[in-house]
Coordinates of C-alpha atoms in Angstrom, one line a residue:
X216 CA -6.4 1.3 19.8
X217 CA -8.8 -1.3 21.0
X218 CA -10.0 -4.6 20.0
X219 CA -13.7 -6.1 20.2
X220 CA -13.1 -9.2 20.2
X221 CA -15.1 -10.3 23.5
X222 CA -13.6 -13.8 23.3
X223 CA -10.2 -12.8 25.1
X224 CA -9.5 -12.4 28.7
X225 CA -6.3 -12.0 30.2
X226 CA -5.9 -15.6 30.6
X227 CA -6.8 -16.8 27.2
X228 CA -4.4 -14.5 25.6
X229 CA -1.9 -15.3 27.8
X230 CA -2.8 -19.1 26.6
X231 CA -2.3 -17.9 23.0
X232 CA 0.5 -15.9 23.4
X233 CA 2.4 -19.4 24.9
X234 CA 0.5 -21.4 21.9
X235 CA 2.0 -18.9 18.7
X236 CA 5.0 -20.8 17.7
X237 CA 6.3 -18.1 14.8
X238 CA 9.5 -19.2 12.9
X239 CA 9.0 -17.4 10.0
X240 CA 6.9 -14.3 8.7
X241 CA 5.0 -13.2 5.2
X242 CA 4.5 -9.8 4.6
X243 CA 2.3 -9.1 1.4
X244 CA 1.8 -5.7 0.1
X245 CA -0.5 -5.1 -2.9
X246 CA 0.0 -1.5 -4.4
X247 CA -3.3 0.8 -4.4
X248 CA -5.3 -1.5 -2.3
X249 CA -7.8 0.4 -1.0
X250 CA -9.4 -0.9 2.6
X251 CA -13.3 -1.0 0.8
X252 CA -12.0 -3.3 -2.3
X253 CA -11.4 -6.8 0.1
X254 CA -14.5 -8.5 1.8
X255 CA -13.0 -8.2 5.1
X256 CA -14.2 -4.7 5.0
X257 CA -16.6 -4.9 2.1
X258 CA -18.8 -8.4 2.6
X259 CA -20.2 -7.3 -0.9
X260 CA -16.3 -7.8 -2.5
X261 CA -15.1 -11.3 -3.5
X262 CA -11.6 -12.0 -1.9
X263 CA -11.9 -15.4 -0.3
X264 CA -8.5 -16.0 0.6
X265 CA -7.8 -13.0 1.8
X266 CA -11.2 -13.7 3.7
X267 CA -9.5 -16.2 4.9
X268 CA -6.6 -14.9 6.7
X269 CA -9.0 -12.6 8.3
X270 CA -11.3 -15.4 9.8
X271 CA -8.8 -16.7 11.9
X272 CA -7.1 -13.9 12.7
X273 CA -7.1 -10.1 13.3
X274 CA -8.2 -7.1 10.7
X275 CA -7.6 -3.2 11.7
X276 CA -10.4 -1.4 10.8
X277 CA -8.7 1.7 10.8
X278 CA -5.2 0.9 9.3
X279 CA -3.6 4.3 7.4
X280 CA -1.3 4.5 4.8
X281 CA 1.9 7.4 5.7
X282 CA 1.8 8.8 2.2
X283 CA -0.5 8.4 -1.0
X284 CA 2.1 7.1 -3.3
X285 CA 4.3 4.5 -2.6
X286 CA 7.2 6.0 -2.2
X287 CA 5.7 8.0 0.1
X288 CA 4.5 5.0 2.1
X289 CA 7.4 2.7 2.2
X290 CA 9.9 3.9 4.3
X291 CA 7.4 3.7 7.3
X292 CA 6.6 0.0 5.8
X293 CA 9.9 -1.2 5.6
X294 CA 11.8 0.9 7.8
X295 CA 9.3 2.7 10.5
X296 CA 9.9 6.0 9.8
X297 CA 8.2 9.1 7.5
X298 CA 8.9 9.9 3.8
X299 CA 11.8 12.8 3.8
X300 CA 13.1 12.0 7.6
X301 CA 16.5 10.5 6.9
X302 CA 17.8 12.1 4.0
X303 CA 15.2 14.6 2.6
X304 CA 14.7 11.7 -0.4
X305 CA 11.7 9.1 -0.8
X306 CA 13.9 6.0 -0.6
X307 CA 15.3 4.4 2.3
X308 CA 19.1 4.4 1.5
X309 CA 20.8 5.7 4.9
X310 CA 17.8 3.9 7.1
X311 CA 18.0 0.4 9.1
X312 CA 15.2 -1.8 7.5
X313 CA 13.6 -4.2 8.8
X314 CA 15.7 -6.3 6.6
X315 CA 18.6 -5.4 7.9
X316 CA 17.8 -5.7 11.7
X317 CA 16.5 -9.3 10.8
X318 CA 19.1 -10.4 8.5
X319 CA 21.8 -9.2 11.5
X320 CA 19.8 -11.0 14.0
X321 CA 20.5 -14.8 11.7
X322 CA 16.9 -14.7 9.7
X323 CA 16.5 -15.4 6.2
X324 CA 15.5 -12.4 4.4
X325 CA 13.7 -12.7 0.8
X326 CA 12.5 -9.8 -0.9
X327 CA 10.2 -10.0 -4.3
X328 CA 8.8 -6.9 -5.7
X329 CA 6.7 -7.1 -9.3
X330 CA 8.7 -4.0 -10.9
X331 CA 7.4 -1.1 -8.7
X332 CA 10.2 1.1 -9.8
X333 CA 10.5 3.0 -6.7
X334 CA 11.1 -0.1 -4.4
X335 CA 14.3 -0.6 -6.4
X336 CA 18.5 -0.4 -6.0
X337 CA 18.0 3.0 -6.8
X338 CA 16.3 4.1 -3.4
X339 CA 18.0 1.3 -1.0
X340 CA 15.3 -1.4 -0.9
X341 CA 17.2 -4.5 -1.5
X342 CA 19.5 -3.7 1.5
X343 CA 19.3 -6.4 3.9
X344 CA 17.6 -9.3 1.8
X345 CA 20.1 -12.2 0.7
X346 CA 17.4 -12.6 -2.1
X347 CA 15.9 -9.5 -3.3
X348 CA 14.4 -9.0 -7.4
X349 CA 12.7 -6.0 -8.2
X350 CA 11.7 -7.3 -11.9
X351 CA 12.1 -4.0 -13.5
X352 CA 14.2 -5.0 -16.1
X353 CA 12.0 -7.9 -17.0
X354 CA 9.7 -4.9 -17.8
X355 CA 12.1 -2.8 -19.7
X356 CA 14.3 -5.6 -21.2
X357 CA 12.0 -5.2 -25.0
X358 CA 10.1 -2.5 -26.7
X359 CA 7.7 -5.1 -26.9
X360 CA 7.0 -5.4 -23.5
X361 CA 7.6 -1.9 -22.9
X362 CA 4.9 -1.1 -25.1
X363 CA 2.3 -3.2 -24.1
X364 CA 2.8 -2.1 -20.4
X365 CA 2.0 1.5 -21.3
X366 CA -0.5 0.7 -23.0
X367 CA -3.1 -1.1 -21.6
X368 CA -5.8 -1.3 -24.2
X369 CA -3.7 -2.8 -27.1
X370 CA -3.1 -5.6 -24.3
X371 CA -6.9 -5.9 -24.0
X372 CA -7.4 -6.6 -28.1
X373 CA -4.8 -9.2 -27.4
X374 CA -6.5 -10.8 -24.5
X375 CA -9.7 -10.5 -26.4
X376 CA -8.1 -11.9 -29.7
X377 CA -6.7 -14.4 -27.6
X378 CA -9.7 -15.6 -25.4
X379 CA -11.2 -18.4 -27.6
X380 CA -8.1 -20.1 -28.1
X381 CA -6.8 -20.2 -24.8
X382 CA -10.4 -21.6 -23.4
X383 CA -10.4 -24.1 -26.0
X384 CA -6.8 -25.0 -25.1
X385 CA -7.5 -24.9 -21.3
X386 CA -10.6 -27.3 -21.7
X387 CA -8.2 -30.0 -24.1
X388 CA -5.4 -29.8 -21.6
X389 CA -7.4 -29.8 -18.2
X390 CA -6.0 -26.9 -17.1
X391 CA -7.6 -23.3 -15.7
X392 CA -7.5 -20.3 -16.9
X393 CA -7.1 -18.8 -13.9
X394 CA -3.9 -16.8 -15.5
X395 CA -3.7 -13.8 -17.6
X396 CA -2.5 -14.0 -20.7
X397 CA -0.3 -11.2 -20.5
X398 CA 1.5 -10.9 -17.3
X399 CA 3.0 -7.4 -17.7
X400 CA 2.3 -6.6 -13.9
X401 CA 5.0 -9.3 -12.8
X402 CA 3.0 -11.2 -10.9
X403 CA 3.7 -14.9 -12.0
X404 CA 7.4 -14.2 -11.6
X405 CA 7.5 -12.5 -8.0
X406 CA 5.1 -15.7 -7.2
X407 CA 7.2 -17.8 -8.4
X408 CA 10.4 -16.1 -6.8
X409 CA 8.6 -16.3 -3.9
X410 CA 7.6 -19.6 -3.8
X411 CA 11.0 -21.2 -4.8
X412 CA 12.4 -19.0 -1.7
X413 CA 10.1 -20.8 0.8
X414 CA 11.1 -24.1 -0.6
X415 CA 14.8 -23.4 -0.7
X416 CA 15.4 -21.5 2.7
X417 CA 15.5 -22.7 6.3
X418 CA 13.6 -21.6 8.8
X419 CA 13.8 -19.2 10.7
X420 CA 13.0 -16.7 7.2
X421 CA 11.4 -13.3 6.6
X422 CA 9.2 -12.8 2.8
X423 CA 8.3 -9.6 1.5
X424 CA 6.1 -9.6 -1.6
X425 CA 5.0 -7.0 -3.3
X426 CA 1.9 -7.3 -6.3
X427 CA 1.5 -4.5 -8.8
X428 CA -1.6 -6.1 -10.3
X429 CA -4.6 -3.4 -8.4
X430 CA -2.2 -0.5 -10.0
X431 CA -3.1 1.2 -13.2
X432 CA -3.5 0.3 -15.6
X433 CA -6.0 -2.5 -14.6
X434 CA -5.5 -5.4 -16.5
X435 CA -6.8 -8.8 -15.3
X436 CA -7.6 -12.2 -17.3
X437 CA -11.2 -11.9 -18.5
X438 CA -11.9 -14.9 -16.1
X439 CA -11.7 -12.7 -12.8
X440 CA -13.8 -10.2 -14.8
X441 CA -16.5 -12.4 -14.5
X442 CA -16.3 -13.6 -11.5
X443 CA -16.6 -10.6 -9.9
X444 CA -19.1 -9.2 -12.3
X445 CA -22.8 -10.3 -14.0
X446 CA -20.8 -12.6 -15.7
X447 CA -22.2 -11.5 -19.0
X448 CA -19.5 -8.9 -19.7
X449 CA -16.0 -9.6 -20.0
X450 CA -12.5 -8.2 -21.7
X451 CA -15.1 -5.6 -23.7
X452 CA -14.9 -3.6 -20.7
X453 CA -11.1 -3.2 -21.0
X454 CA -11.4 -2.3 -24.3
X455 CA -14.0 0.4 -23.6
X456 CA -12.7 1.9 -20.1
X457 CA -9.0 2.2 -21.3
X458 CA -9.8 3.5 -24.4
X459 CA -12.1 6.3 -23.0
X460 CA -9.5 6.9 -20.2
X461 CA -6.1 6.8 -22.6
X462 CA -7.6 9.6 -25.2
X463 CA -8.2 11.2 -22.4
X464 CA -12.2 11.5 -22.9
X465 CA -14.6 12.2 -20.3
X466 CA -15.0 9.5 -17.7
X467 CA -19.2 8.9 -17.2
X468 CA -20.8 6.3 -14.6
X469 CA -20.3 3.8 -17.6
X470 CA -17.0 4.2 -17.2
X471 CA -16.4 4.4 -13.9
X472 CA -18.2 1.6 -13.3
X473 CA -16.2 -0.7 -15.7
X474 CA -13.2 1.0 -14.2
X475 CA -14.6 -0.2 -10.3
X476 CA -15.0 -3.8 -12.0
X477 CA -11.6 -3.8 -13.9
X478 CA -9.9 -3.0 -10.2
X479 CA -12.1 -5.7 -8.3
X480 CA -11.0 -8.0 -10.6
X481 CA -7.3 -7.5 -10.5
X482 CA -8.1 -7.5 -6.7
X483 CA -9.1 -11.3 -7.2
X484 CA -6.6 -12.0 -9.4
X485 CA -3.9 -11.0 -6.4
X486 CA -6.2 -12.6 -4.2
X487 CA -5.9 -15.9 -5.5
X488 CA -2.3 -15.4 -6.3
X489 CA -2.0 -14.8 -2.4
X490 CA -3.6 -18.8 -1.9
X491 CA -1.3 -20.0 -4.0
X492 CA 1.6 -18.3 -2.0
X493 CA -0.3 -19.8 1.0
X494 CA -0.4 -23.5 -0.6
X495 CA 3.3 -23.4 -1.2
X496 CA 3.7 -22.5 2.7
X497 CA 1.9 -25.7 3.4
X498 CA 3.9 -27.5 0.7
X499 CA 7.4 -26.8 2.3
X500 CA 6.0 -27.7 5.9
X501 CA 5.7 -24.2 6.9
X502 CA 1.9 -23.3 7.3
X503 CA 1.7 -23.6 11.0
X504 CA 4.7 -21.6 12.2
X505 CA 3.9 -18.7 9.7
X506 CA 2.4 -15.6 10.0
X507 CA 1.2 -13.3 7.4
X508 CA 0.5 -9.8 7.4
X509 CA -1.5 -8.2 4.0
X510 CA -1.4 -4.5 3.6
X511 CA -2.3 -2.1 0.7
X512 CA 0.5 0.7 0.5
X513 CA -2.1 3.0 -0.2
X514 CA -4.9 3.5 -1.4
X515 CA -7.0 4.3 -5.5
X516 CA -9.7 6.9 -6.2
X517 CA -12.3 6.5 -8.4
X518 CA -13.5 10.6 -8.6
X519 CA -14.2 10.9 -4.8
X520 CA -12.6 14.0 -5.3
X521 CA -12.1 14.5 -8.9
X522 CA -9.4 12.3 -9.8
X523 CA -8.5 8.0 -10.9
X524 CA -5.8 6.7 -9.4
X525 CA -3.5 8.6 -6.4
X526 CA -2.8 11.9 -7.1
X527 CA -1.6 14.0 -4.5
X528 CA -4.4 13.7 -1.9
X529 CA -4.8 12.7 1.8
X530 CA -8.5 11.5 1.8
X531 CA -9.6 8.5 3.0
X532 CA -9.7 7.0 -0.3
X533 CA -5.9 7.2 -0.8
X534 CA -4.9 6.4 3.0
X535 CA -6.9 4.0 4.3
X536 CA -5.8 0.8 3.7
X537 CA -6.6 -3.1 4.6
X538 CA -4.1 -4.3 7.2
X539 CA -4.5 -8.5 7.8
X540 CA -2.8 -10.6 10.3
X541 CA -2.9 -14.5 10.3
X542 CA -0.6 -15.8 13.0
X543 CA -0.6 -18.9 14.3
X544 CA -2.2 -19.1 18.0
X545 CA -2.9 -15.9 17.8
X546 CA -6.6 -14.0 16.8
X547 CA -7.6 -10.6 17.6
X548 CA -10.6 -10.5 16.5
X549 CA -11.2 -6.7 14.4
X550 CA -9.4 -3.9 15.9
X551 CA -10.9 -0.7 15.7
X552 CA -8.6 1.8 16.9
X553 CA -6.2 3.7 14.2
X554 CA -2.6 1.9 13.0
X555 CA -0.3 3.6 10.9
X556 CA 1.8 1.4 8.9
X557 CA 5.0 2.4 10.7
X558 CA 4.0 -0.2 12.9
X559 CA 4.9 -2.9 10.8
X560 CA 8.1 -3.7 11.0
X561 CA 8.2 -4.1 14.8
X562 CA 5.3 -6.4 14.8
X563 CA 7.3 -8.9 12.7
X564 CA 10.4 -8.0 14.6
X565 CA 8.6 -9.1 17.7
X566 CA 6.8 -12.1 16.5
X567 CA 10.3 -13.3 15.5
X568 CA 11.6 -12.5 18.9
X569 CA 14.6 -9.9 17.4
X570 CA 14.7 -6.8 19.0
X571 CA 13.4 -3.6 17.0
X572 CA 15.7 -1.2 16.5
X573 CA 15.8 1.9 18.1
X574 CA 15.1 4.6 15.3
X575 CA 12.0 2.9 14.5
X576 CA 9.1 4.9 15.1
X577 CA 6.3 2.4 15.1
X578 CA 5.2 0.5 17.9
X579 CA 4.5 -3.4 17.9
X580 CA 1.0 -4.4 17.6
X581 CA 1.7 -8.1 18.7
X582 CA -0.5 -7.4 21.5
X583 CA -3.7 -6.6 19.5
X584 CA -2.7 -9.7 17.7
X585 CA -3.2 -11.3 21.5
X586 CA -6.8 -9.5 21.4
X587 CA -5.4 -7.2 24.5
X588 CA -6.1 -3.4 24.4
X589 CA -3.0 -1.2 23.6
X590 CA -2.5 2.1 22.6
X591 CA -0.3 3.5 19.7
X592 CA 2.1 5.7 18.7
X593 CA 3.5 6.2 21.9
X594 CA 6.9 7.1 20.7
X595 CA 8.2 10.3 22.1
X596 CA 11.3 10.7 19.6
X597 CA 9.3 12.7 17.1
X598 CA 7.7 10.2 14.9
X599 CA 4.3 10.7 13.9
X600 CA 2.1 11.4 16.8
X601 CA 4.7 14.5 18.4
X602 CA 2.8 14.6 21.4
X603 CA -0.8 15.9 20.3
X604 CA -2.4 17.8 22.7
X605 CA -5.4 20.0 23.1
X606 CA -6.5 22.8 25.6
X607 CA -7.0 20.4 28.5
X608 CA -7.8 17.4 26.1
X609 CA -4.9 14.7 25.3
X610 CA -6.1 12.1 23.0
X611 CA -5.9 8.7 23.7
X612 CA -3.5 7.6 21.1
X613 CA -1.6 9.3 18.8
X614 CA -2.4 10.0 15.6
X615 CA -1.3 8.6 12.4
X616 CA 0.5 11.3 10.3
X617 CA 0.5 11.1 6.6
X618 CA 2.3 12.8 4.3
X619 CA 2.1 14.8 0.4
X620 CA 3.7 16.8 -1.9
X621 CA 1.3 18.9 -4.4
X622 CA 3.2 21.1 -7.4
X623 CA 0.8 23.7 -9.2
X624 CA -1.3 21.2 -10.7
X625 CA -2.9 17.8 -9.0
X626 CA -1.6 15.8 -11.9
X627 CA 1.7 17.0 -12.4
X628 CA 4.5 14.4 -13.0
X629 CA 6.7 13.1 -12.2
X630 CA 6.2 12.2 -8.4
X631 CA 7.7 14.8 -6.3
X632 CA 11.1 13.7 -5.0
X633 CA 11.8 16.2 -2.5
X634 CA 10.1 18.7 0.0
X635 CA 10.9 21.0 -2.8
X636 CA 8.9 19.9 -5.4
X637 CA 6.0 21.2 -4.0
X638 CA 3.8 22.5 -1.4
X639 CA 3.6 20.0 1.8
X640 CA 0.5 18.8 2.8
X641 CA 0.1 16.6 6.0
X642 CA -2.9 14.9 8.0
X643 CA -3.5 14.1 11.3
X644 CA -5.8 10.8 11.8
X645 CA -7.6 9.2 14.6
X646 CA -10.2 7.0 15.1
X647 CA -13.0 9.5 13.9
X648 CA -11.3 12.4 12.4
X649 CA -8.9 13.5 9.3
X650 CA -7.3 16.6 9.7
X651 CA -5.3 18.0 6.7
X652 CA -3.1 20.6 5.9
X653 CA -1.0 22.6 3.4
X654 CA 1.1 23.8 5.7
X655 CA 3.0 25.8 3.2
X656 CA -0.5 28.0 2.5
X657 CA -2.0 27.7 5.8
X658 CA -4.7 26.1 4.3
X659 CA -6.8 23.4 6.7
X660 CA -9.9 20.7 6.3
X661 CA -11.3 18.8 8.8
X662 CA -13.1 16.0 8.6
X663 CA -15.8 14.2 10.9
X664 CA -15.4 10.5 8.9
X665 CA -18.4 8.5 10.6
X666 CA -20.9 11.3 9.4
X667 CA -18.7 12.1 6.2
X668 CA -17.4 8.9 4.8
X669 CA -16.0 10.3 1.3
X670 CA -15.3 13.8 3.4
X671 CA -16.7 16.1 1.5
X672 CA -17.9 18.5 4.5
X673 CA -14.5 20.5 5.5
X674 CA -15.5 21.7 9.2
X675 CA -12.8 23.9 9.4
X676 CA -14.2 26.9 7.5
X677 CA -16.8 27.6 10.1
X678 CA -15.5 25.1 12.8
X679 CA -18.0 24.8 16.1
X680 CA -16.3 24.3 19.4
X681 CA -15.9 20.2 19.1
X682 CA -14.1 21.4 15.7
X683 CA -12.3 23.6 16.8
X684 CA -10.4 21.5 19.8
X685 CA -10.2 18.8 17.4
X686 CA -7.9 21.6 15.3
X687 CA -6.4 22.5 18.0
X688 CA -5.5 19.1 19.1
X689 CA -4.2 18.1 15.2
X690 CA -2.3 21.2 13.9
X691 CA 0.7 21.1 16.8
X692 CA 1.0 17.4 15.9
X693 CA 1.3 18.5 11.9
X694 CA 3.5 21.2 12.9
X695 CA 6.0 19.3 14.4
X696 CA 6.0 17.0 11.9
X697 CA 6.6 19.5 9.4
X698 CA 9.5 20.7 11.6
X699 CA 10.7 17.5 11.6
X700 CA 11.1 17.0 7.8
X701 CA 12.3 20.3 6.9
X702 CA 15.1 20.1 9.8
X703 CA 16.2 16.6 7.9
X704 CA 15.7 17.5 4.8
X705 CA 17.8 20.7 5.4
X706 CA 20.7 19.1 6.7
X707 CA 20.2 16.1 3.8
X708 CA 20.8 18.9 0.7
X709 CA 24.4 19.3 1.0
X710 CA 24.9 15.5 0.3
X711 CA 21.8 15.2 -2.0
X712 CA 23.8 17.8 -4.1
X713 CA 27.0 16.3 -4.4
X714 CA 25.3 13.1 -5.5
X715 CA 23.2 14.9 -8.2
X716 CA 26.7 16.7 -9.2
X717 CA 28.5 13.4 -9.6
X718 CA 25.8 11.9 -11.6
X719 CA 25.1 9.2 -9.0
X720 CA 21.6 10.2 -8.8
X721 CA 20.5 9.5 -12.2
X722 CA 17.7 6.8 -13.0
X723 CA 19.3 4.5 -15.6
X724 CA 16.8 3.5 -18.8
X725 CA 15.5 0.4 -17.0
X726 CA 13.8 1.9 -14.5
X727 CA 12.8 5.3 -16.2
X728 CA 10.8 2.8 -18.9
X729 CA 8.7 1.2 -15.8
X730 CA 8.2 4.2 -14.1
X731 CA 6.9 5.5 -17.0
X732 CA 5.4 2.5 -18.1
X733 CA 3.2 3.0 -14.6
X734 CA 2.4 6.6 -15.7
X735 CA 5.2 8.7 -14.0
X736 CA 6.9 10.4 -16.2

């Protein structure tokens, strides 16, 4: 991993590294953020604040998600470690967050997640916040609410219904419109959880937000629409895409393009949600001893290959995300060699001066943050770059290692829970290359991404010799992480058992209603 930022020598990021002055940290993650839908790596998108951040301080070009679901990315966000390596499960119950190694090390923990249900009690996520509100039952607390939650286009004739009225009201009472009408994706009250926590809490303190809004369905207030559209069409498009998509009819460019606009608008609307977050940083006193760190979880397709939403694929689509750092004293300029998310929580571990623990399997990336050159992955305790090596090649950096579980049919629900709920597919990443495979079938693709952006071209049917050593460099690294997995998730079954035999394992109505509320039945 290397940074071109041409502004840093040795001394000057010595000089910064003495001038960040980091008490506290704010780590936003927005679900399904893909890395294209924020200007940072779009110019043509419209996120400002995000923008922002970015400005002053350091974007990864080539930040990958571990997993294209989130449950399938979290454990390495909030814990540093794959899906499946503790306890063959998706949650991150018998793991030491990051949390928990801060909130043992005297920081303020505050955790605020807008009813993902798979970041819940259920799968170990509050452990180590003193605050922690997953919102689910918020979600699931009326058949009302339910309702409009699952389905998205009777809460489009509502904001349609409702649009002249609330203008009208907005113009008499001076305020904007800036909010949806409807918030069924939580994000007024995990913004508002959030902001009472910074105001309440002494320093030193450690947020974790998490916004919902960029997940299907896509529901934004009209005014975001516009914004990031002609400006002509509005809540119409709503009504048209989510109709078309929930009787299941075929999805034409029509459609996918409303579907694109309906996604960059809920990308604004987190977007400003985000500034406001940021405003009440400056309003408790904060701002300048504050970093923040954005990341999507992973990615959204948009018929790439075939699919909407995040089926079980490891395309670029799906895994590449937007990683974001604003710390103070600190920029990086852009980064251009390949993060996994894993790296996460020892970067804010280190900017807050607490040791990481052990079992992580990330490594800090405080010094790209300085603007030095670093390399990644260098863990040799069999996280995800096992030691990938070629026939008289080593590569630079580890890969990141993603992971999937595919049943018999893309689509099939609910989200695998286990490695035996389907075939295992993993990928290998670095800076120029996706390697994936079924390693269950055998089956392989390779992918050359700066002449194959949407990688469509699998160079492993008829590889040529750079293919091939690129294979041969990937497949021992997917190998051993596929060792890896099945080893834990082997010795995890006799206690996954006894749980499921003692009923501890069900999924009480709550969260069943929001999981299925996001499509997961």
């Amino acid at each position: 991993m290397t940074s071109d930022s041409s502004t840093h020598s040795a001394a000057d990021a010595e000089a910064s590294s003495d001038a960040a002055a980091v008490s506290n940290v704010v780590l936003v993650t927005v679900d399904s953020l893909r890395a294209d839908a924020v200007s940072p790596y779009d110019p043509e998108r419209r996120s400002p604040v995000i923008d922002g951040l970015a400005h002053g301080g350091t974007v990864f070009d080539r930040a990958f998600a571990t997993g294209n679901w989130t449950p399938f990315s979290f454990p390495s966000i909030l814990a540093s470690e794959p899906v499946f390596a503790r306890t063959g499960d998706i949650g991150v119950d018998e793991s030491e967050t990051l949390a928990e190694v801060l909130s043992d090390a005297g920081i303020s923990t505050g955790g605020f997640n807008a009813a993902n249900g798979f970041l819940t009690n259920h799968w170990g996520y509050p452990d180590g916040f003193d605050e922690f509100e997953p919102f689910v039952t918020s979600v699931g607390s009326s058949r009302y609410s339910r309702y409009l939650a699952a389905h998205p286009t009777v809460e489009a004739w509502i904001q349609l219904a409702s649009s002249p009225l609330r203008r009208l009201g907005s113009k008499l009472t001076g305020e904007s419109d800036d909010r949806p009408f409807l918030d069924a994706s939580r994000m007024f009250d995990v913004e508002d959880a959030a902001t009472d926590f910074v105001g309440d809490t002494d320093e030193p303190f450690f947020l974790w937000v998490h916004y919902m809004d960029t997940h299907t369905p896509y529901v934004p207030a009209p005014r975001y629409i516009r914004e990031v559209s002609d400006g002509i069409v509005g809540t119409h498009q709503m009504l048209h895409a989510h109709a078309r998509t929930s009787l299941g009819l075929e999805v034409g460019e029509r459609t996918l393009r409303e579907l694109r606009t309906l996604y960059q608008a809920t990308v604004r609307q987190v977007d400003a949600s985000i500034g406001r977050l940021l405003d009440s940083l400056d309003a408790a006193g904060v701002a300048d001893d504050t970093a923040v760190l954005v990341a999507g979880d992973h990615g959204e397709e948009f018929q790439e290959h075939g699919h909407l939403a995040h089926y079980p694929k490891l395309y670029d689509e799906l895994i590449h995300v937007p990683l974001v750092a604003d710390v103070p004293g600190l920029d990086g300029g852009r980064v251009d060699g390949h993060v996994g998310l894993d790296a996460i929580p020892p970067t804010v571990a280190d900017l807050l001066g607490v040791d990481p623990s052990p079992e992580w399997h990330g490594e800090s990336l405080v010094p790209a943050l300085r603007g030095e050159e670093t390399g990644s992955g260098d863990d040799d305790d069999g996280g995800d770059g096992e030691g990938a090596e070629a026939d008289g090649e080593e590569s630079e950096t580890d890969p990141v290692v993603s992971v999937t579980v595919r049943g018999e049919d893309v689509t099939q629900q609910p989200i695998p829970r286990s490695l035996s709920d389907g075939d295992l597919f993993i990928s290998a990443r670095d800076d120029d290359w996706t390697y994936i495979e079924n390693v269950d079938a055998g089956d392989r693709e390779l992918y050359h991404r700066p002449s194959d952006l949407t990688q469509q071209e699998n160079l492993a049917v008829d590889p040529d010799d750079e293919a091939r050593a690129v294979i041969d460099r990937f497949a021992p690294v997917v190998d051993a992480h596929a060792e890896l997995l099945r080893e834990r998730g082997a010795a995890a079954e006799p206690a996954a058992a006894e749980r499921g035999e003692d009923g501890d394992d069900e999924v009480n109505e709550d969260l069943e209603a929001r999981l299925e509320a996001l499509g997961y039945k």
